[in-house]
Tab-separated table of C-alpha atoms and ligand atoms in Angstrom:
chain	number	residue	atom	x	y	z
A	24	MET	CA	-21.760	-52.501	-18.139
A	25	LYS	CA	-22.448	-55.793	-19.724
A	26	GLU	CA	-25.344	-54.325	-21.421
A	27	ILE	CA	-23.207	-51.708	-23.131
A	28	SER	CA	-20.796	-54.325	-24.595
A	29	ALA	CA	-23.804	-56.492	-25.564
A	30	LYS	CA	-25.359	-53.650	-27.607
A	31	VAL	CA	-21.971	-52.896	-29.111
A	32	ARG	CA	-21.460	-56.515	-30.177
A	33	GLU	CA	-25.012	-56.639	-31.578
A	34	ALA	CA	-24.334	-53.467	-33.609
A	35	GLY	CA	-21.116	-54.939	-35.135
A	36	VAL	CA	-18.695	-52.186	-33.949
A	37	VAL	CA	-15.138	-52.749	-34.655
A	38	GLY	CA	-11.946	-50.614	-34.354
A	39	ALA	CA	-12.438	-48.215	-37.237
A	40	GLY	CA	-8.766	-46.914	-37.007
A	41	GLY	CA	-7.572	-49.844	-39.168
A	42	ALA	CA	-7.131	-53.085	-37.120
A	43	GLY	CA	-10.823	-53.906	-36.892
A	44	PHE	CA	-10.686	-55.570	-33.582
A	45	PRO	CA	-14.168	-56.252	-32.244
A	46	THR	CA	-14.942	-53.303	-29.880
A	47	HIS	CA	-17.296	-55.307	-27.606
A	48	VAL	CA	-14.342	-57.421	-26.461
A	49	LYS	CA	-12.329	-54.388	-25.676
A	50	LEU	CA	-15.227	-53.010	-23.722
A	51	SER	CA	-15.643	-56.216	-21.685
A	52	ALA	CA	-12.145	-55.721	-20.005
A	53	ARG	CA	-11.462	-53.512	-16.916
A	54	ALA	CA	-9.367	-50.383	-17.514
A	55	GLU	CA	-8.336	-47.308	-15.634
A	56	ILE	CA	-8.161	-44.848	-18.656
A	57	VAL	CA	-9.934	-44.638	-21.951
A	58	ILE	CA	-8.236	-42.642	-24.654
A	59	VAL	CA	-9.952	-41.234	-27.668
A	60	ASN	CA	-7.225	-41.401	-30.470
A	61	ALA	CA	-8.062	-38.424	-32.552
A	62	ALA	CA	-4.489	-37.752	-33.655
A	63	GLU	CA	-5.100	-38.583	-37.379
A	64	CYS	CA	-1.435	-38.250	-38.123
A	65	GLU	CA	-1.402	-39.705	-41.665
A	66	PRO	CA	-0.786	-36.719	-43.957
A	67	LEU	CA	-3.815	-35.765	-46.239
A	68	LEU	CA	-6.502	-37.649	-44.201
A	69	LYS	CA	-9.017	-35.370	-42.663
A	70	THR	CA	-11.834	-37.721	-41.363
A	71	ASP	CA	-11.477	-37.891	-37.686
A	72	GLN	CA	-10.759	-34.297	-37.085
A	73	GLN	CA	-13.910	-33.305	-38.896
A	74	LEU	CA	-16.098	-35.960	-37.345
A	75	ALA	CA	-14.980	-34.789	-33.876
A	76	ALA	CA	-15.939	-31.147	-34.752
A	77	ARG	CA	-19.327	-32.204	-36.265
A	78	TYR	CA	-20.413	-34.848	-33.751
A	79	PRO	CA	-18.727	-33.737	-30.401
A	80	ASP	CA	-21.832	-34.929	-28.531
A	81	LEU	CA	-21.802	-38.450	-29.941
A	82	LEU	CA	-18.063	-38.686	-29.441
A	83	VAL	CA	-18.182	-37.702	-25.800
A	84	LYS	CA	-21.155	-40.041	-25.304
A	85	GLY	CA	-19.277	-42.819	-26.780
A	86	LEU	CA	-16.258	-42.087	-24.550
A	87	THR	CA	-18.325	-42.011	-21.401
A	88	LEU	CA	-20.034	-45.285	-22.384
A	89	ALA	CA	-16.634	-46.841	-22.991
A	90	MET	CA	-15.625	-45.653	-19.516
A	91	GLU	CA	-18.720	-47.039	-17.951
A	92	ALA	CA	-18.297	-50.398	-19.702
A	93	THR	CA	-14.661	-50.694	-18.564
A	94	GLY	CA	-14.884	-49.057	-15.192
A	95	ALA	CA	-12.346	-46.452	-16.272
A	96	GLN	CA	-12.057	-43.413	-13.964
A	97	LYS	CA	-10.580	-41.123	-16.559
A	98	GLY	CA	-11.160	-40.253	-20.230
A	99	ILE	CA	-8.772	-38.469	-22.431
A	100	ILE	CA	-9.335	-37.023	-25.881
A	101	ALA	CA	-6.013	-36.943	-27.478
A	102	LEU	CA	-5.657	-34.734	-30.612
A	103	LYS	CA	-3.428	-32.185	-32.209
A	104	GLY	CA	-3.591	-28.399	-31.528
A	105	LYS	CA	-4.173	-27.598	-35.230
A	106	TYR	CA	-7.642	-29.286	-34.981
A	107	LYS	CA	-9.042	-26.002	-33.662
A	108	ASP	CA	-12.719	-26.681	-34.621
A	109	ALA	CA	-12.712	-30.098	-32.893
A	110	ILE	CA	-11.043	-28.686	-29.819
A	111	GLY	CA	-13.611	-25.858	-29.626
A	112	ALA	CA	-16.645	-28.138	-30.023
A	113	LEU	CA	-15.270	-30.827	-27.573
A	114	GLU	CA	-14.448	-28.164	-24.931
A	115	LEU	CA	-17.938	-27.164	-24.693
A	116	HIS	CA	-19.215	-30.637	-24.504
A	117	ILE	CA	-16.812	-31.910	-21.764
A	118	LYS	CA	-17.066	-28.949	-19.516
A	119	ASN	CA	-19.402	-30.622	-17.070
A	120	TYR	CA	-17.459	-33.917	-16.842
A	121	LYS	CA	-14.712	-33.880	-14.208
A	122	ASP	CA	-13.254	-37.160	-15.409
A	123	LEU	CA	-12.691	-35.989	-19.051
A	124	GLU	CA	-9.920	-34.069	-20.381
A	125	ILE	CA	-8.387	-32.929	-23.746
A	126	SER	CA	-4.631	-33.761	-24.278
A	127	ILE	CA	-3.023	-31.684	-27.055
A	128	MET	CA	-0.308	-33.768	-28.801
A	129	PRO	CA	2.540	-32.304	-30.937
A	130	ASP	CA	2.023	-32.274	-34.607
A	131	ILE	CA	4.243	-35.211	-35.153
A	132	TYR	CA	4.112	-38.654	-36.869
A	133	PRO	CA	3.193	-41.172	-35.645
A	134	ALA	CA	1.148	-39.554	-32.884
A	135	GLY	CA	-1.723	-41.894	-33.774
A	136	ASP	CA	0.183	-45.020	-33.238
A	137	GLU	CA	-1.636	-46.063	-30.086
A	138	VAL	CA	1.529	-46.974	-28.129
A	139	ILE	CA	2.892	-43.462	-28.887
A	140	THR	CA	-0.447	-41.863	-28.224
A	141	ILE	CA	-0.638	-43.471	-24.723
A	142	TRP	CA	3.071	-42.421	-24.021
A	143	LEU	CA	2.503	-38.890	-25.129
A	144	THR	CA	-0.747	-38.426	-23.232
A	145	THR	CA	-0.079	-40.389	-19.972
A	146	GLY	CA	3.736	-41.237	-19.832
A	147	ARG	CA	2.764	-44.906	-19.607
A	148	ARG	CA	4.518	-47.337	-21.909
A	149	VAL	CA	3.019	-50.353	-23.449
A	150	PRO	CA	5.730	-53.201	-23.211
A	151	PRO	CA	7.001	-54.677	-26.466
A	152	GLY	CA	4.591	-57.408	-27.696
A	153	GLY	CA	1.937	-56.163	-25.236
A	154	ILE	CA	-1.331	-54.446	-25.513
A	155	PRO	CA	-2.581	-51.122	-23.886
A	156	LEU	CA	-4.711	-53.111	-21.346
A	157	ASP	CA	-1.510	-54.490	-19.961
A	158	ILE	CA	-0.964	-50.899	-18.503
A	159	GLY	CA	-4.678	-50.298	-17.804
A	160	VAL	CA	-5.509	-48.415	-20.880
A	161	VAL	CA	-8.136	-48.786	-23.629
A	162	VAL	CA	-7.685	-46.773	-26.820
A	163	ASN	CA	-10.520	-46.267	-29.422
A	164	ASN	CA	-10.571	-44.067	-32.411
A	165	VAL	CA	-13.149	-41.291	-33.115
A	166	GLN	CA	-15.240	-43.318	-35.586
A	167	THR	CA	-15.370	-46.313	-33.242
A	168	LEU	CA	-16.692	-44.330	-30.384
A	169	ILE	CA	-19.312	-42.432	-32.509
A	170	ASN	CA	-20.442	-45.982	-33.552
A	171	VAL	CA	-20.513	-47.068	-29.889
A	172	ALA	CA	-22.811	-44.141	-29.044
A	173	ARG	CA	-25.071	-45.092	-31.906
A	174	ALA	CA	-24.974	-48.746	-31.130
A	175	VAL	CA	-26.266	-48.070	-27.583
A	176	GLU	CA	-29.161	-46.122	-29.083
A	177	GLY	CA	-29.866	-49.395	-31.308
A	178	THR	CA	-28.262	-48.208	-34.537
A	179	PRO	CA	-25.810	-50.788	-36.162
A	180	VAL	CA	-22.778	-49.942	-38.167
A	181	THR	CA	-23.772	-49.385	-41.825
A	182	THR	CA	-21.719	-46.447	-43.001
A	183	ARG	CA	-18.095	-45.364	-43.186
A	184	THR	CA	-16.789	-41.893	-43.359
A	185	LEU	CA	-13.437	-41.413	-45.261
A	186	THR	CA	-11.386	-38.873	-47.029
A	187	VAL	CA	-10.962	-39.002	-50.877
A	188	THR	CA	-8.022	-36.878	-51.786
A	189	GLY	CA	-4.863	-36.499	-53.774
A	190	ALA	CA	-4.973	-36.085	-57.567
A	191	VAL	CA	-8.807	-35.847	-57.691
A	192	LYS	CA	-10.883	-32.741	-58.824
A	193	LYS	CA	-12.513	-32.062	-55.520
A	194	PRO	CA	-11.063	-33.597	-52.489
A	195	ILE	CA	-13.845	-34.466	-50.097
A	196	THR	CA	-14.651	-36.426	-47.013
A	197	VAL	CA	-17.864	-38.533	-47.454
A	198	THR	CA	-20.085	-40.874	-45.631
A	199	VAL	CA	-21.128	-43.945	-47.666
A	200	PRO	CA	-22.901	-47.214	-47.118
A	201	ILE	CA	-20.435	-50.000	-46.197
A	202	GLY	CA	-19.932	-52.070	-49.344
A	203	THR	CA	-19.860	-49.039	-51.787
A	204	PRO	CA	-17.316	-49.740	-54.559
A	205	LEU	CA	-14.259	-47.319	-54.240
A	206	ARG	CA	-14.900	-46.489	-57.903
A	207	ASP	CA	-18.132	-44.705	-56.892
A	208	ILE	CA	-16.372	-42.842	-54.147
A	209	LEU	CA	-13.730	-41.618	-56.458
A	210	GLU	CA	-16.480	-40.123	-58.606
A	211	LEU	CA	-17.819	-38.292	-55.615
A	212	ALA	CA	-14.533	-36.471	-55.496
A	213	GLY	CA	-14.831	-35.526	-59.184
A	214	GLY	CA	-12.687	-38.362	-60.466
A	215	GLY	CA	-8.948	-38.232	-61.175
A	216	SER	CA	-7.054	-37.235	-64.211
A	217	GLY	CA	-4.008	-38.711	-65.878
A	218	GLU	CA	-2.196	-41.954	-65.141
A	219	LEU	CA	-3.132	-42.624	-61.492
A	220	ALA	CA	-2.821	-45.276	-58.896
A	221	TYR	CA	-4.624	-45.431	-55.596
A	222	ILE	CA	-3.829	-46.008	-51.950
A	223	ASN	CA	-6.363	-47.416	-49.451
A	224	GLY	CA	-5.657	-45.645	-46.191
A	225	GLY	CA	-2.941	-43.056	-45.492
A	226	PRO	CA	0.221	-42.361	-47.461
A	227	MET	CA	2.448	-43.953	-44.764
A	228	MET	CA	0.495	-47.038	-43.745
A	229	GLY	CA	-1.928	-47.525	-46.548
A	230	THR	CA	-1.779	-50.130	-49.218
A	231	LEU	CA	-1.977	-50.072	-52.929
A	232	ILE	CA	-5.420	-50.712	-54.512
A	233	THR	CA	-5.267	-53.002	-57.473
A	234	ASP	CA	-9.085	-52.943	-58.152
A	235	LEU	CA	-11.383	-50.037	-57.837
A	236	SER	CA	-14.446	-52.292	-57.494
A	237	THR	CA	-13.090	-53.161	-54.096
A	238	PRO	CA	-15.832	-52.393	-51.539
A	239	VAL	CA	-15.528	-49.986	-48.624
A	240	THR	CA	-15.294	-51.806	-45.279
A	241	LYS	CA	-15.741	-50.737	-41.626
A	242	THR	CA	-11.985	-50.064	-41.629
A	243	THR	CA	-11.252	-48.514	-44.935
A	244	GLY	CA	-8.975	-45.556	-43.940
A	245	GLY	CA	-9.223	-43.257	-47.075
A	246	LEU	CA	-8.767	-43.287	-50.755
A	247	ILE	CA	-5.696	-41.331	-52.152
A	248	ALA	CA	-5.113	-40.880	-55.798
A	249	LEU	CA	-1.581	-40.174	-56.914
A	250	PRO	CA	0.270	-40.267	-60.196
A	251	LYS	CA	1.625	-43.603	-61.008
A	252	ASP	CA	5.159	-42.388	-60.964
A	253	HIS	CA	4.827	-40.841	-57.577
A	254	MET	CA	7.587	-42.051	-55.230
A	255	LEU	CA	4.950	-43.567	-52.769
A	256	ILE	CA	3.304	-45.564	-55.493
A	257	GLN	CA	6.747	-46.887	-56.831
A	258	ARG	CA	7.769	-47.777	-53.289
A	259	LYS	CA	4.668	-49.501	-52.239
A	260	GLY	CA	4.633	-51.453	-55.601
A	261	GLN	CA	8.186	-52.806	-55.015
A	262	ARG	CA	8.532	-56.580	-54.652
A	263	VAL	CA	9.839	-57.954	-51.429
A	264	GLU	CA	12.598	-59.774	-53.278
A	265	THR	CA	13.757	-56.406	-54.703
A	266	ILE	CA	13.710	-54.881	-51.288
A	267	LEU	CA	15.809	-57.703	-49.773
A	268	ARG	CA	18.230	-57.394	-52.616
A	269	ILE	CA	18.663	-53.609	-52.112
A	270	ALA	CA	19.019	-54.095	-48.285
A	271	LYS	CA	21.811	-56.689	-48.852
A	272	THR	CA	23.693	-54.501	-51.268
A	273	VAL	CA	23.456	-50.987	-49.934
A	274	CYS	CA	22.637	-51.000	-46.182
A	275	GLU	CA	25.512	-49.016	-44.667
A	276	GLN	CA	24.433	-49.804	-41.002
A	277	CYS	CA	24.152	-46.063	-40.359
A	278	ASN	CA	21.617	-46.836	-37.623
A	279	PHE	CA	19.255	-43.900	-38.688
A	280	CYS	CA	16.309	-46.292	-38.989
A	281	THR	CA	16.663	-47.286	-35.325
A	282	GLU	CA	17.461	-43.791	-34.025
A	283	LEU	CA	14.135	-42.732	-35.471
A	284	CYS	CA	12.035	-45.825	-34.857
A	285	PRO	CA	9.119	-44.714	-32.539
A	286	ARG	CA	8.986	-48.059	-30.846
A	287	HIS	CA	12.778	-48.077	-30.252
A	288	ILE	CA	12.932	-44.708	-28.722
A	289	ILE	CA	10.390	-45.514	-26.008
A	290	GLY	CA	12.394	-48.462	-24.872
A	291	HIS	CA	11.401	-51.397	-27.115
A	292	GLU	CA	14.125	-53.784	-28.096
A	293	LEU	CA	13.112	-53.392	-31.827
A	294	SER	CA	16.182	-52.045	-33.725
A	295	PRO	CA	15.581	-52.138	-37.599
A	296	HIS	CA	19.081	-51.835	-38.556
A	297	ARG	CA	19.984	-54.936	-36.525
A	298	LEU	CA	17.096	-56.692	-38.178
A	299	ILE	CA	18.370	-55.738	-41.652
A	300	ARG	CA	21.798	-57.139	-40.658
A	301	ALA	CA	20.284	-60.310	-39.338
A	302	VAL	CA	18.370	-60.915	-42.644
A	303	ASN	CA	21.523	-60.129	-44.689
A	304	TYR	CA	23.735	-62.412	-42.668
A	305	LYS	CA	21.335	-65.144	-41.549
A	306	ASN	CA	23.951	-67.514	-40.363
A	307	ILE	CA	25.321	-65.200	-37.646
A	308	SER	CA	22.137	-63.609	-36.377
A	309	ALA	CA	20.628	-64.477	-33.090
A	310	PRO	CA	17.118	-66.044	-33.494
A	311	SER	CA	15.721	-63.993	-30.622
A	312	LEU	CA	16.707	-60.779	-32.344
A	313	VAL	CA	14.539	-61.722	-35.406
A	314	THR	CA	11.428	-62.032	-33.164
A	315	THR	CA	11.612	-58.316	-32.387
A	316	ALA	CA	10.118	-57.801	-35.839
A	317	LEU	CA	6.829	-58.926	-34.241
A	318	THR	CA	6.765	-55.597	-32.357
A	319	CYS	CA	7.027	-53.375	-35.339
A	320	SER	CA	3.988	-51.145	-35.686
A	321	GLU	CA	4.483	-50.809	-39.421
A	322	CYS	CA	4.420	-47.037	-39.074
A	323	GLY	CA	6.957	-46.688	-42.026
A	324	VAL	CA	9.221	-44.019	-40.533
A	325	CYS	CA	12.275	-46.212	-41.279
A	326	GLU	CA	11.281	-46.617	-44.953
A	327	ALA	CA	9.836	-43.292	-45.844
A	328	TYR	CA	11.881	-40.909	-43.665
A	329	ALA	CA	14.967	-42.382	-41.977
A	330	CYS	CA	16.843	-44.440	-44.528
A	331	PRO	CA	19.171	-42.417	-46.740
A	332	VAL	CA	19.677	-45.024	-49.345
A	333	GLY	CA	16.076	-46.275	-49.939
A	334	ILE	CA	15.930	-49.462	-47.924
A	335	SER	CA	12.603	-50.651	-46.426
A	336	PRO	CA	13.054	-52.288	-43.003
A	337	LEU	CA	9.298	-51.915	-42.695
A	338	ARG	CA	8.825	-54.365	-45.609
A	339	VAL	CA	11.477	-56.675	-44.331
A	340	ASN	CA	9.746	-56.652	-41.037
A	341	ILE	CA	6.311	-57.484	-42.546
A	342	ALA	CA	7.896	-60.449	-44.371
A	343	LEU	CA	9.589	-61.652	-41.217
A	344	LYS	CA	6.264	-61.360	-39.199
A	345	ALA	CA	4.490	-63.510	-41.653
A	346	GLU	CA	7.217	-66.211	-41.246
A	347	LEU	CA	7.285	-66.005	-37.512
A	348	ARG	CA	3.497	-66.017	-37.205
A	349	ALA	CA	3.199	-69.035	-39.434
A	350	LYS	CA	5.587	-70.838	-37.043
A	351	GLY	CA	3.648	-69.658	-34.035
A	352	ILE	CA	6.657	-67.874	-32.611
A	353	LYS	CA	6.022	-64.956	-30.139
A	354	TYR	CA	8.316	-62.129	-28.858
A	355	GLN	CA	9.419	-62.274	-25.385
A	356	GLY	CA	11.407	-59.330	-24.089
A	357	GLU	CA	11.512	-56.547	-21.590
A	358	LEU	CA	10.754	-52.840	-21.729
A	359	GLY	CA	14.017	-50.905	-21.778
A	360	LYS	CA	14.853	-47.291	-21.075
A	361	VAL	CA	13.278	-44.388	-22.894
A	362	ASP	CA	15.772	-42.607	-25.160
A	363	PRO	CA	16.429	-39.189	-23.419
A	364	MET	CA	16.062	-37.565	-26.893
A	365	ALA	CA	12.884	-39.382	-27.735
A	366	ARG	CA	10.464	-36.440	-27.957
A	367	HIS	CA	12.907	-34.710	-30.347
A	368	ARG	CA	13.233	-37.840	-32.569
A	369	LEU	CA	9.462	-37.954	-33.543
A	370	ILE	CA	8.827	-36.687	-37.029
A	371	PRO	CA	7.176	-33.144	-37.524
A	372	SER	CA	4.214	-33.604	-39.889
A	373	SER	CA	5.133	-30.765	-42.272
A	374	ARG	CA	8.657	-32.258	-42.796
A	375	LEU	CA	7.187	-35.663	-43.379
A	376	MET	CA	4.858	-34.069	-45.944
A	377	ASP	CA	7.831	-32.608	-47.779
A	378	ARG	CA	9.864	-35.822	-47.682
A	379	LEU	CA	6.895	-37.622	-49.173
A	380	ARG	CA	6.467	-34.975	-51.841
A	381	LEU	CA	2.768	-34.647	-50.895
A	382	ARG	CA	2.657	-30.938	-50.566
A	383	PRO	CA	0.806	-30.422	-54.042
A	384	TRP	CA	-1.989	-32.519	-52.606
A	385	TYR	CA	-2.232	-31.072	-49.136
A	386	LYS	CA	-5.786	-29.554	-49.498
A	387	GLU	CA	-8.964	-29.168	-47.585
A	388	ALA	CA	-11.430	-32.218	-47.988
A	389	PRO	CA	-14.501	-30.862	-46.439
A	390	LEU	CA	-17.070	-33.248	-44.757
A	391	SER	CA	-20.166	-33.620	-46.921
A	392	ALA	CA	-23.476	-33.800	-45.222
A	393	GLU	CA	-24.975	-35.790	-48.096
A	394	MET	CA	-25.246	-39.543	-47.895
A	395	TYR	CA	-24.614	-41.261	-51.345
A	396	VAL	CA	-26.528	-44.516	-51.882
A	397	PRO	CA	-24.993	-46.740	-54.622
A	398	ASP	CA	-26.927	-48.988	-56.802
A	399	GLU	CA	-25.217	-52.127	-55.350
A	400	VAL	CA	-23.152	-52.906	-52.300
A	401	THR	CA	-20.936	-55.886	-51.470
A	402	LEU	CA	-20.472	-56.458	-47.818
A	403	LYS	CA	-17.492	-58.570	-46.756
A	404	LEU	CA	-18.249	-61.033	-44.076
A	405	GLN	CA	-14.812	-60.494	-42.595
A	406	GLN	CA	-14.128	-56.761	-41.937
A	407	HIS	CA	-12.524	-57.471	-38.587
A	408	ILE	CA	-10.049	-59.499	-36.632
A	409	GLY	CA	-11.626	-62.951	-35.946
A	410	ALA	CA	-13.792	-65.410	-37.665
A	411	PRO	CA	-15.957	-64.411	-40.708
A	412	ALA	CA	-19.575	-63.778	-39.998
A	413	ILE	CA	-22.100	-66.324	-41.275
A	414	SER	CA	-24.687	-65.193	-43.628
A	415	VAL	CA	-28.245	-65.389	-42.327
A	416	VAL	CA	-29.857	-64.268	-45.563
A	417	GLN	CA	-30.497	-65.875	-48.985
A	418	VAL	CA	-30.450	-64.654	-52.636
A	419	GLY	CA	-33.867	-63.082	-53.209
A	420	ASP	CA	-34.340	-61.870	-49.694
A	421	VAL	CA	-35.458	-58.187	-49.406
A	422	VAL	CA	-33.507	-56.440	-46.582
A	423	HIS	CA	-33.715	-53.063	-44.947
A	424	VAL	CA	-30.885	-50.784	-43.740
A	425	GLY	CA	-29.589	-52.140	-40.331
A	426	GLN	CA	-30.952	-55.637	-40.732
A	427	LEU	CA	-28.600	-58.297	-39.604
A	428	ILE	CA	-27.223	-60.333	-42.582
A	429	GLY	CA	-24.040	-61.815	-41.226
A	430	LYS	CA	-23.829	-63.313	-37.654
A	431	ILE	CA	-20.775	-63.921	-35.366
A	432	PRO	CA	-20.304	-67.759	-35.327
A	433	ASP	CA	-21.102	-69.314	-31.964
A	434	GLY	CA	-18.281	-69.031	-29.517
A	435	ALA	CA	-16.048	-67.208	-31.956
A	436	LEU	CA	-14.246	-63.749	-31.917
A	437	GLY	CA	-15.972	-61.702	-34.571
A	438	ALA	CA	-18.409	-58.964	-35.613
A	439	ASN	CA	-22.014	-58.944	-36.956
A	440	VAL	CA	-22.612	-57.388	-40.376
A	441	HIS	CA	-25.710	-55.456	-41.254
A	442	ALA	CA	-27.465	-54.504	-44.491
A	443	SER	CA	-26.188	-51.004	-45.502
A	444	ILE	CA	-28.773	-50.242	-48.211
A	445	GLU	CA	-32.346	-51.157	-48.706
A	446	GLY	CA	-32.762	-53.801	-51.535
A	447	ARG	CA	-32.653	-57.446	-52.559
A	448	VAL	CA	-29.855	-59.785	-51.842
A	449	ILE	CA	-28.467	-60.946	-55.218
A	450	ASN	CA	-25.425	-62.861	-54.191
A	451	VAL	CA	-24.240	-64.743	-51.173
A	452	THR	CA	-20.701	-66.378	-50.956
A	453	PRO	CA	-18.797	-67.541	-47.882
A	454	GLN	CA	-16.886	-64.271	-48.122
A	455	THR	CA	-19.489	-61.653	-49.256
A	456	ILE	CA	-23.151	-60.601	-49.640
A	457	THR	CA	-24.307	-58.335	-52.299
A	458	ILE	CA	-27.381	-56.162	-52.194
A	459	ARG	CA	-28.961	-54.402	-55.153
A	460	LYS	CA	-30.977	-51.278	-54.514
A	461	GLY	CA	-34.692	-51.262	-54.867
A	462	GLY	CA	-35.209	-55.110	-54.927
A	463	ALA	CA	-34.780	-55.652	-58.585
A	464	ALA	CA	-33.235	-59.081	-59.551
A	465	LYS	CA	-30.095	-58.964	-61.578
B	28	LIG	S1	18.918	-46.412	-42.204
B	28	LIG	FE1	19.061	-47.634	-44.063
B	28	LIG	S2	21.141	-47.682	-44.507
B	28	LIG	FE2	20.952	-47.021	-42.381
B	28	LIG	S3	21.011	-48.977	-41.113
B	28	LIG	FE3	18.917	-48.501	-41.550
B	28	LIG	S4	18.437	-49.693	-43.461
B	28	LIG	FE4	20.691	-49.655	-43.273
B	29	LIG	S1	8.004	-49.503	-39.460
B	29	LIG	FE1	10.138	-49.094	-38.984
B	29	LIG	S2	10.160	-47.193	-37.678
B	29	LIG	FE2	8.070	-47.985	-37.689
B	29	LIG	S3	8.071	-49.442	-35.868
B	29	LIG	FE3	8.628	-50.625	-37.641
B	29	LIG	S4	10.904	-50.774	-37.570
B	29	LIG	FE4	10.243	-48.963	-36.420
């Protein structure tokens, strides 16, 4: 068991679903159930569903390795019924395993929020401010477990698969070396036309990209191009001061944001309408209420779907979280009752798509078998939660694919970084290592 997590640590595997938590730490814990989170509930993204269909052997292998490492007796692959290719491929591969099952989740958002994934597939509820391990569960996403299977075979993480879609000529799902500039990936999708802006990740939880030379990391969720005047771009670009002003002037305390908040409906104290009230009337708010912001998953339901007057409790929560964390304040509270209407309050994906005005860009983005190799990659030394890796190479070194170039600092939480293309190191900073293909000096 220790051998599995040691190999995963060596290979630099981190949670590919977005957070980037070092996977070897998760696999060093004891758990009862390992869940594969294959929900991929962000509209437009089509990476995990295609990887599960293309590499069911690796995914099942990664799942069984994670179960072995944690001592789990049960493995659940959680995905949506509409991912028929993935389900068909996985059914064939799990038929000889008595301890593995496929759990079909409704086509709702946010089925992929791990707290909701666990509740939908097992009925267990993570307490507010807690983690899945508190209730005996470990959750990993598809790409993470494929990387676990490869790690145990001795292959480190050097690539990332992601969907490039939206207002591009040829939506596509590509596998690229980590460190590839987003600009190159946009070209693989035929480029975009018109006045565009870009989102890193999904439409709901992704962030605006300000610079297309930004390199792909182990956690880059996707690249979505949308017209600059699209409501999502406008909303994501709003300054927090503007958001707070709107909240103060137009919140009618209708409570819709709380009624639809996925964390609230499963019994968490988090009530976005009360947080908005607390921020608007600081002098009469209870300090403990404000700490509930720390339990917000940032799913965006309150902002993008619930609020009828365009307020963003999500962004208010993000601002509150930053303040509370800077002061070292933690949330302490109990798990309450599940809303009897909870399952009916989750958002159907098709309705979300319409509400976000994304229908024109809902297209296939087929998984390409080709591997693009850019002329240059820039690998961040921190692509994960924890301390940045420390460079073990120097300018002028020639490196090969998979060679260790950034090492976890002694005794720290972190993840190793490996060269993703063959070439010569042309720049090293405390934050990044740049490699140029073919070994030519700059
Ligand atoms: S949904 Fe909007 S208007 Fe209603 S309580 Fe929440 S923030 Fe206020
Ligand atoms: S973003 Fe809004 S809806 Fe989602 S968990 Fe946070 S408060 Fe609830």
